[in-house]
Every structure is written in structure tokens, then in C-alpha cells.
mmCIF file of C-alpha atoms and ligand atoms in Angstrom:
data_model
loop_
_atom_site.group_PDB
_atom_site.id
_atom_site.type_symbol
_atom_site.label_atom_id
_atom_site.label_comp_id
_atom_site.label_asym_id
_atom_site.label_seq_id
_atom_site.Cartn_x
_atom_site.Cartn_y
_atom_site.Cartn_z
ATOM 1 C CA MET A 1 0.000 0.000 0.000
ATOM 2 C CA ASP A 2 1.321 3.426 -0.930
ATOM 3 C CA SER A 3 1.781 5.859 1.893
ATOM 4 C CA LEU A 4 0.202 9.269 1.450
ATOM 5 C CA ALA A 5 3.538 10.729 2.527
ATOM 6 C CA THR A 6 5.369 9.138 -0.412
ATOM 7 C CA VAL A 7 6.788 11.780 -2.742
ATOM 8 C CA PRO A 8 7.356 10.605 -6.317
ATOM 9 C CA PRO A 9 10.909 11.205 -7.553
ATOM 10 C CA MET A 10 11.023 14.502 -9.419
ATOM 11 C CA LEU A 11 13.289 15.147 -12.367
ATOM 12 C CA VAL A 12 14.091 18.857 -12.613
ATOM 13 C CA GLU A 13 13.998 19.608 -16.347
ATOM 14 C CA ASP A 14 14.180 23.396 -16.427
ATOM 15 C CA ALA A 15 17.331 25.451 -15.952
ATOM 16 C CA PRO A 16 17.113 28.425 -13.570
ATOM 17 C CA ARG A 17 17.876 31.746 -15.261
ATOM 18 C CA CYS A 18 20.542 32.557 -12.677
ATOM 19 C CA VAL A 19 22.097 30.261 -10.070
ATOM 20 C CA LEU A 20 24.401 30.833 -7.104
ATOM 21 C CA ALA A 21 26.191 27.834 -5.608
ATOM 22 C CA VAL A 22 27.647 28.427 -2.116
ATOM 23 C CA TYR A 23 30.184 25.967 -0.730
ATOM 24 C CA ALA A 24 32.975 25.777 1.828
ATOM 25 C CA HIS A 25 35.981 24.372 -0.065
ATOM 26 C CA PRO A 26 37.404 24.706 -3.598
ATOM 27 C CA ASP A 27 36.298 21.288 -4.935
ATOM 28 C CA ASP A 28 32.982 21.021 -3.055
ATOM 29 C CA PRO A 29 30.745 22.360 -5.873
ATOM 30 C CA GLU A 30 32.142 19.905 -8.414
ATOM 31 C CA ILE A 31 31.649 16.948 -6.062
ATOM 32 C CA ALA A 32 28.174 18.035 -4.974
ATOM 33 C CA CYS A 33 26.634 19.419 -8.145
ATOM 34 C CA GLY A 34 29.241 19.824 -10.912
ATOM 35 C CA GLY A 35 27.112 17.969 -13.460
ATOM 36 C CA THR A 36 24.097 20.133 -12.667
ATOM 37 C CA LEU A 37 26.048 23.403 -12.844
ATOM 38 C CA ALA A 38 27.540 22.360 -16.197
ATOM 39 C CA ARG A 39 24.124 21.286 -17.542
ATOM 40 C CA TRP A 40 22.526 24.577 -16.561
ATOM 41 C CA ALA A 41 25.432 26.634 -17.918
ATOM 42 C CA ARG A 42 25.089 24.798 -21.246
ATOM 43 C CA ALA A 43 21.347 25.534 -21.206
ATOM 44 C CA GLY A 44 22.077 29.262 -20.927
ATOM 45 C CA SER A 45 21.878 29.789 -17.154
ATOM 46 C CA GLU A 46 24.136 32.341 -15.546
ATOM 47 C CA VAL A 47 25.966 30.140 -13.020
ATOM 48 C CA HIS A 48 27.959 31.672 -10.165
ATOM 49 C CA VAL A 49 30.011 29.928 -7.480
ATOM 50 C CA LEU A 50 30.948 31.428 -4.125
ATOM 51 C CA LEU A 51 33.520 29.546 -2.008
ATOM 52 C CA CYS A 52 33.853 30.577 1.616
ATOM 53 C CA THR A 53 37.367 29.283 2.319
ATOM 54 C CA ARG A 54 40.511 28.822 0.269
ATOM 55 C CA GLY A 55 40.953 25.191 1.322
ATOM 56 C CA GLU A 56 44.387 25.755 2.813
ATOM 57 C CA LYS A 57 44.060 22.745 5.130
ATOM 58 C CA GLY A 58 43.336 20.343 2.273
ATOM 59 C CA SER A 59 46.599 18.408 2.591
ATOM 60 C CA ALA A 60 47.894 15.570 4.768
ATOM 61 C CA ASP A 61 51.481 16.757 4.227
ATOM 62 C CA PRO A 62 52.708 18.512 7.425
ATOM 63 C CA LYS A 63 55.307 20.404 5.351
ATOM 64 C CA MET A 64 52.717 21.919 3.033
ATOM 65 C CA LYS A 65 52.381 25.672 3.649
ATOM 66 C CA GLY A 66 48.765 26.842 3.840
ATOM 67 C CA ALA A 67 49.374 29.964 1.746
ATOM 68 C CA ASP A 68 51.039 27.924 -1.023
ATOM 69 C CA LEU A 69 48.216 25.399 -1.070
ATOM 70 C CA ALA A 70 45.613 28.182 -1.124
ATOM 71 C CA ARG A 71 47.363 29.734 -4.142
ATOM 72 C CA ARG A 72 47.487 26.427 -6.014
ATOM 73 C CA ARG A 73 43.891 25.691 -5.178
ATOM 74 C CA ALA A 74 42.760 29.151 -6.396
ATOM 75 C CA ALA A 75 44.299 28.324 -9.777
ATOM 76 C CA GLU A 76 42.493 24.956 -9.763
ATOM 77 C CA VAL A 77 39.206 26.741 -8.997
ATOM 78 C CA ALA A 78 39.712 29.036 -11.990
ATOM 79 C CA GLU A 79 40.507 26.091 -14.268
ATOM 80 C CA ALA A 80 37.472 24.141 -13.081
ATOM 81 C CA ALA A 81 35.256 27.227 -13.527
ATOM 82 C CA THR A 82 36.220 27.349 -17.206
ATOM 83 C CA VAL A 83 35.471 23.633 -17.625
ATOM 84 C CA LEU A 84 32.044 24.026 -16.002
ATOM 85 C CA GLY A 85 31.243 27.210 -17.961
ATOM 86 C CA LEU A 86 30.694 29.406 -14.914
ATOM 87 C CA ALA A 87 29.755 33.076 -15.268
ATOM 88 C CA SER A 88 31.810 33.907 -12.168
ATOM 89 C CA HIS A 89 33.563 32.441 -9.164
ATOM 90 C CA GLN A 90 34.494 34.158 -5.921
ATOM 91 C CA GLN A 91 36.389 33.082 -2.807
ATOM 92 C CA LEU A 92 35.952 34.582 0.654
ATOM 93 C CA ARG A 93 38.917 34.357 2.994
ATOM 94 C CA ILE A 94 37.471 32.471 5.946
ATOM 95 C CA ALA A 95 40.019 30.079 7.465
ATOM 96 C CA ASP A 96 39.557 26.491 6.286
ATOM 97 C CA GLY A 97 38.038 24.393 9.093
ATOM 98 C CA GLU A 98 36.947 27.515 10.983
ATOM 99 C CA LEU A 99 33.845 28.415 9.013
ATOM 100 C CA ASP A 100 31.063 29.476 11.364
ATOM 101 C CA ASN A 101 27.572 30.763 10.688
ATOM 102 C CA THR A 102 28.425 34.317 11.758
ATOM 103 C CA THR A 103 26.662 37.608 11.126
ATOM 104 C CA GLU A 104 29.646 38.630 8.997
ATOM 105 C CA LEU A 105 29.356 35.554 6.770
ATOM 106 C CA ARG A 106 25.592 36.024 6.424
ATOM 107 C CA ARG A 107 26.199 39.650 5.425
ATOM 108 C CA ASP A 108 28.677 38.543 2.746
ATOM 109 C CA LEU A 109 26.207 35.953 1.441
ATOM 110 C CA VAL A 110 23.313 38.430 1.454
ATOM 111 C CA THR A 111 25.516 40.908 -0.422
ATOM 112 C CA ALA A 112 26.275 38.266 -3.076
ATOM 113 C CA ILE A 113 22.619 37.223 -3.362
ATOM 114 C CA ARG A 114 21.416 40.823 -3.726
ATOM 115 C CA ARG A 115 24.130 41.593 -6.288
ATOM 116 C CA LEU A 116 23.742 38.473 -8.450
ATOM 117 C CA ARG A 117 19.955 38.094 -7.909
ATOM 118 C CA PRO A 118 19.838 34.306 -8.430
ATOM 119 C CA GLU A 119 16.558 32.512 -9.047
ATOM 120 C CA ALA A 120 18.070 29.412 -7.414
ATOM 121 C CA VAL A 121 20.696 28.855 -4.730
ATOM 122 C CA ILE A 122 22.550 25.572 -4.215
ATOM 123 C CA CYS A 123 24.323 24.691 -0.965
ATOM 124 C CA PRO A 124 24.965 21.683 1.284
ATOM 125 C CA ASP A 125 22.086 20.230 3.307
ATOM 126 C CA PRO A 126 23.186 21.200 6.839
ATOM 127 C CA THR A 127 20.956 18.571 8.440
ATOM 128 C CA ALA A 128 22.901 15.755 6.771
ATOM 129 C CA VAL A 129 25.423 14.662 9.361
ATOM 130 C CA PHE A 130 25.959 10.892 9.324
ATOM 131 C CA PHE A 131 26.400 9.122 5.979
ATOM 132 C CA GLY A 132 26.217 5.472 6.957
ATOM 133 C CA ASN A 133 28.783 4.529 9.578
ATOM 134 C CA ARG A 134 31.893 5.506 7.623
ATOM 135 C CA TYR A 135 31.614 9.257 7.166
ATOM 136 C CA PHE A 136 30.155 12.216 8.984
ATOM 137 C CA ASN A 137 29.795 15.603 7.418
ATOM 138 C CA HIS A 138 32.545 18.224 7.715
ATOM 139 C CA HIS A 139 31.970 21.083 10.148
ATOM 140 C CA ASP A 140 32.416 23.684 7.376
ATOM 141 C CA HIS A 141 29.828 21.952 5.146
ATOM 142 C CA ARG A 142 27.192 22.028 7.891
ATOM 143 C CA GLU A 143 27.908 25.643 8.832
ATOM 144 C CA VAL A 144 27.886 26.943 5.257
ATOM 145 C CA GLY A 145 24.554 25.196 4.700
ATOM 146 C CA TRP A 146 22.946 26.923 7.675
ATOM 147 C CA ALA A 147 24.535 30.290 6.859
ATOM 148 C CA THR A 148 23.282 30.119 3.271
ATOM 149 C CA LEU A 149 19.744 29.182 4.311
ATOM 150 C CA ASP A 150 19.749 32.016 6.850
ATOM 151 C CA ALA A 151 21.032 34.436 4.195
ATOM 152 C CA VAL A 152 18.393 33.355 1.654
ATOM 153 C CA ALA A 153 15.477 33.782 4.045
ATOM 154 C CA PRO A 154 14.569 35.988 5.566
ATOM 155 C CA ALA A 155 17.735 38.098 5.337
ATOM 156 C CA ALA A 156 18.196 38.681 1.577
ATOM 157 C CA SER A 157 14.520 39.496 1.008
ATOM 158 C CA ASN A 158 14.027 41.712 4.058
ATOM 159 C CA PRO A 159 15.215 45.344 3.866
ATOM 160 C CA HIS A 160 15.803 45.494 7.619
ATOM 161 C CA TYR A 161 18.593 42.924 7.358
ATOM 162 C CA PHE A 162 21.905 44.411 6.185
ATOM 163 C CA PRO A 163 20.330 47.606 4.746
ATOM 164 C CA ASN A 164 23.613 48.611 3.113
ATOM 165 C CA ALA A 165 24.029 45.319 1.239
ATOM 166 C CA GLY A 166 21.982 46.288 -1.816
ATOM 167 C CA PRO A 167 18.340 46.062 -2.872
ATOM 168 C CA VAL A 168 16.428 43.081 -1.473
ATOM 169 C CA HIS A 169 16.069 39.911 -3.515
ATOM 170 C CA ARG A 170 13.818 36.886 -3.093
ATOM 171 C CA VAL A 171 15.338 33.505 -4.025
ATOM 172 C CA ALA A 172 12.698 31.179 -5.494
ATOM 173 C CA ARG A 173 14.351 27.794 -5.031
ATOM 174 C CA VAL A 174 17.066 26.252 -2.874
ATOM 175 C CA PHE A 175 18.702 22.990 -3.928
ATOM 176 C CA LEU A 176 20.328 21.222 -0.970
ATOM 177 C CA SER A 177 23.090 18.842 -2.024
ATOM 178 C CA ALA A 178 24.636 15.867 -0.210
ATOM 179 C CA THR A 179 21.252 15.326 1.373
ATOM 180 C CA LEU A 180 19.887 12.286 3.149
ATOM 181 C CA ASP A 181 16.373 13.249 1.998
ATOM 182 C CA PRO A 182 16.531 13.690 -1.793
ATOM 183 C CA ASP A 183 13.305 14.600 -3.573
ATOM 184 C CA ALA A 184 14.616 16.198 -6.796
ATOM 185 C CA TRP A 185 17.058 14.882 -9.369
ATOM 186 C CA VAL A 186 18.904 16.525 -12.265
ATOM 187 C CA ASP A 187 19.833 14.351 -15.245
ATOM 188 C CA ILE A 188 23.564 14.858 -15.783
ATOM 189 C CA SER A 189 24.023 12.154 -18.449
ATOM 190 C CA GLU A 190 25.204 14.834 -20.920
ATOM 191 C CA THR A 191 27.602 16.442 -18.448
ATOM 192 C CA ILE A 192 28.967 13.599 -16.297
ATOM 193 C CA ASP A 193 32.276 13.846 -18.165
ATOM 194 C CA VAL A 194 32.362 17.609 -17.622
ATOM 195 C CA LYS A 195 31.876 16.980 -13.891
ATOM 196 C CA VAL A 196 34.729 14.469 -13.869
ATOM 197 C CA ASP A 197 36.972 16.795 -15.923
ATOM 198 C CA ALA A 198 36.221 19.712 -13.579
ATOM 199 C CA LEU A 199 37.054 17.539 -10.573
ATOM 200 C CA ALA A 200 40.283 16.498 -12.255
ATOM 201 C CA CYS A 201 41.336 20.177 -12.244
ATOM 202 C CA HIS A 202 41.727 19.885 -8.454
ATOM 203 C CA LYS A 203 45.075 18.136 -8.758
ATOM 204 C CA THR A 204 46.165 18.952 -5.197
ATOM 205 C CA GLN A 205 43.286 16.764 -4.001
ATOM 206 C CA LEU A 206 43.722 13.790 -6.307
ATOM 207 C CA ASP A 207 47.296 12.537 -6.624
ATOM 208 C CA GLU A 208 47.532 8.804 -7.237
ATOM 209 C CA ALA A 209 43.874 8.223 -6.318
ATOM 210 C CA GLY A 210 42.739 10.042 -9.477
ATOM 211 C CA GLU A 211 41.542 7.078 -11.506
ATOM 212 C CA TRP A 212 39.815 5.468 -8.554
ATOM 213 C CA PHE A 213 38.104 8.771 -7.863
ATOM 214 C CA ARG A 214 36.781 9.075 -11.429
ATOM 215 C CA GLY A 215 35.195 5.648 -11.100
ATOM 216 C CA PHE A 216 33.747 6.500 -7.702
ATOM 217 C CA VAL A 217 32.188 9.744 -8.965
ATOM 218 C CA LYS A 218 30.592 7.959 -11.925
ATOM 219 C CA GLU A 219 29.264 5.140 -9.747
ATOM 220 C CA ARG A 220 27.638 7.579 -7.351
ATOM 221 C CA ALA A 221 26.014 9.477 -10.228
ATOM 222 C CA GLN A 222 24.821 6.166 -11.708
ATOM 223 C CA GLU A 223 23.286 5.220 -8.393
ATOM 224 C CA ALA A 224 21.447 8.563 -8.223
ATOM 225 C CA GLY A 225 20.336 8.102 -11.842
ATOM 226 C CA ARG A 226 18.684 4.774 -11.065
ATOM 227 C CA ALA A 227 16.132 6.544 -8.827
ATOM 228 C CA VAL A 228 14.750 8.413 -11.836
ATOM 229 C CA GLY A 229 15.625 6.082 -14.710
ATOM 230 C CA VAL A 230 18.477 8.046 -16.278
ATOM 231 C CA ALA A 231 22.115 7.074 -16.781
ATOM 232 C CA TYR A 232 23.647 9.674 -14.446
ATOM 233 C CA ALA A 233 22.061 12.123 -12.000
ATOM 234 C CA GLU A 234 22.694 14.359 -9.019
ATOM 235 C CA SER A 235 20.124 14.419 -6.243
ATOM 236 C CA PHE A 236 18.902 17.277 -4.089
ATOM 237 C CA ARG A 237 16.389 18.250 -1.465
ATOM 238 C CA LEU A 238 14.441 21.046 -3.149
ATOM 239 C CA LEU A 239 12.865 23.968 -1.328
ATOM 240 C CA SER A 240 10.395 26.056 -3.366
ATOM 241 C CA LEU A 241 10.157 29.359 -1.548
ATOM 242 C CA SER A 242 8.027 31.389 -3.967
ATOM 243 C CA GLY A 243 4.246 31.645 -3.928
HETATM 244 ZN ZN1 LIG B 301 34.546 20.352 1.578
#
């Protein structure tokens, strides 16, 4: 017997006119939604990425200097942005691993939202903490998810929040990635290779595991695709805030 609470899997076919993806670390957008960003960019969307940190702790090498790694990773971000077809990419300078949902961060996010005026925002699902018993979500991913939600509503659309951060803007949809409660899927069969190529730009994060990682990324996208009967997909929890 079907439960009344059952939500049929939804394939998101349209491309938002303008999209802002907000993530913590340089390679997070590619992992979370690179196929979707590339698909929408190809469909004519204006796709922007805002990264809150420079990822200077993304190395297990104790000799690696944070400033050097941040510089290398900034170049990787730029390369990946070209592969994905982004309209812009921006990096805040919050310390990697020390991202908190502060008033200052929310002001920066509201400023970006009011300037770029995206129809849709993509960010991590901050309620997703435990993925099975082998991984729990990074502190920065949870915090950036909450900060982005708080910036979207009510802050960006309310003139009493950050009155000097530009004219108010109402975001219509929020796509939460890396969610445990997916209810919307984007078919990335045409852009799975773009996602993998964009990820491959992040050479500081791949090293010898590169080939394994390609396979892993494709398998995960295949798994998501099975839910909606397409070859490759990315899944989201979708919030429709308009109306
Ligand atoms: Zn990350």
C-alpha cells in the first residue's frame, strides 16, 4: 500500500535563469553538483560559485604551507570554472576548518545574493550529518549550509537585514546537495564527463587516487540516476520558496 507521505521522484527539467552555488571548499561544488552546474550553464543559465574558504588545510602533508596550497587551489578553482562554464567564481577568505555561521558571513552571502539576484541557490544540506557509519559531514559543510539558508530567508529578502548590502532579492528555489532526503534529481548524463573533468582540475586533491576517484564519482552518479531512470544524475532536497 502506498503511503500518502510518499513523494514521487522529481526530475528537474528546467534550468534556472541565474544560479548561485555556495560551498565551503574549492572542490565542493564539483563533487556536490558539478554535473548540474555544467548542464545549466550549457542551457544558458548564468551560473555563479561562491567559495567561503581557500581550502588551505586540504593536505595531509605537514610540510605543506597553507598559503602555497591556497594559491594552487585558487588556480584549480579558476581552471574548473572554465570547464564548467561558470559566469563567475568568488572566494571569501574564511580560514579552512573555521567556518562558522556568523553575522559577517551572512552579510557577505546576502551581499552576493542581492548583487547576483539568483533565481536558485545551491548549498549543502546542513541537516545531513551521518552518511552510513563511515563518514560524517565536515563542520564547514554544515555551517555553510545553515549560513546560506539564513542568508536566503529571511535576510536577503528583508530590507531590515543588512540595509547597506543592496536592494532586497527573493530567491525562489534552494537545492540542498549531499542530502539524506533527496526529492529532486537533475539528469547529468550529458555532463557527467564535464563533472569528472572539472574535478580532475583539483590536482592537489587527487594525486595517485585520481583514476579510482573518477570511477567513484561515476558510480555515485549512476546510483542517483537509477532513482529516476536516467544514466547519471545528481540528487537534491528542493525547497520552493516562492508563492
Ligand atoms: Zn569540503
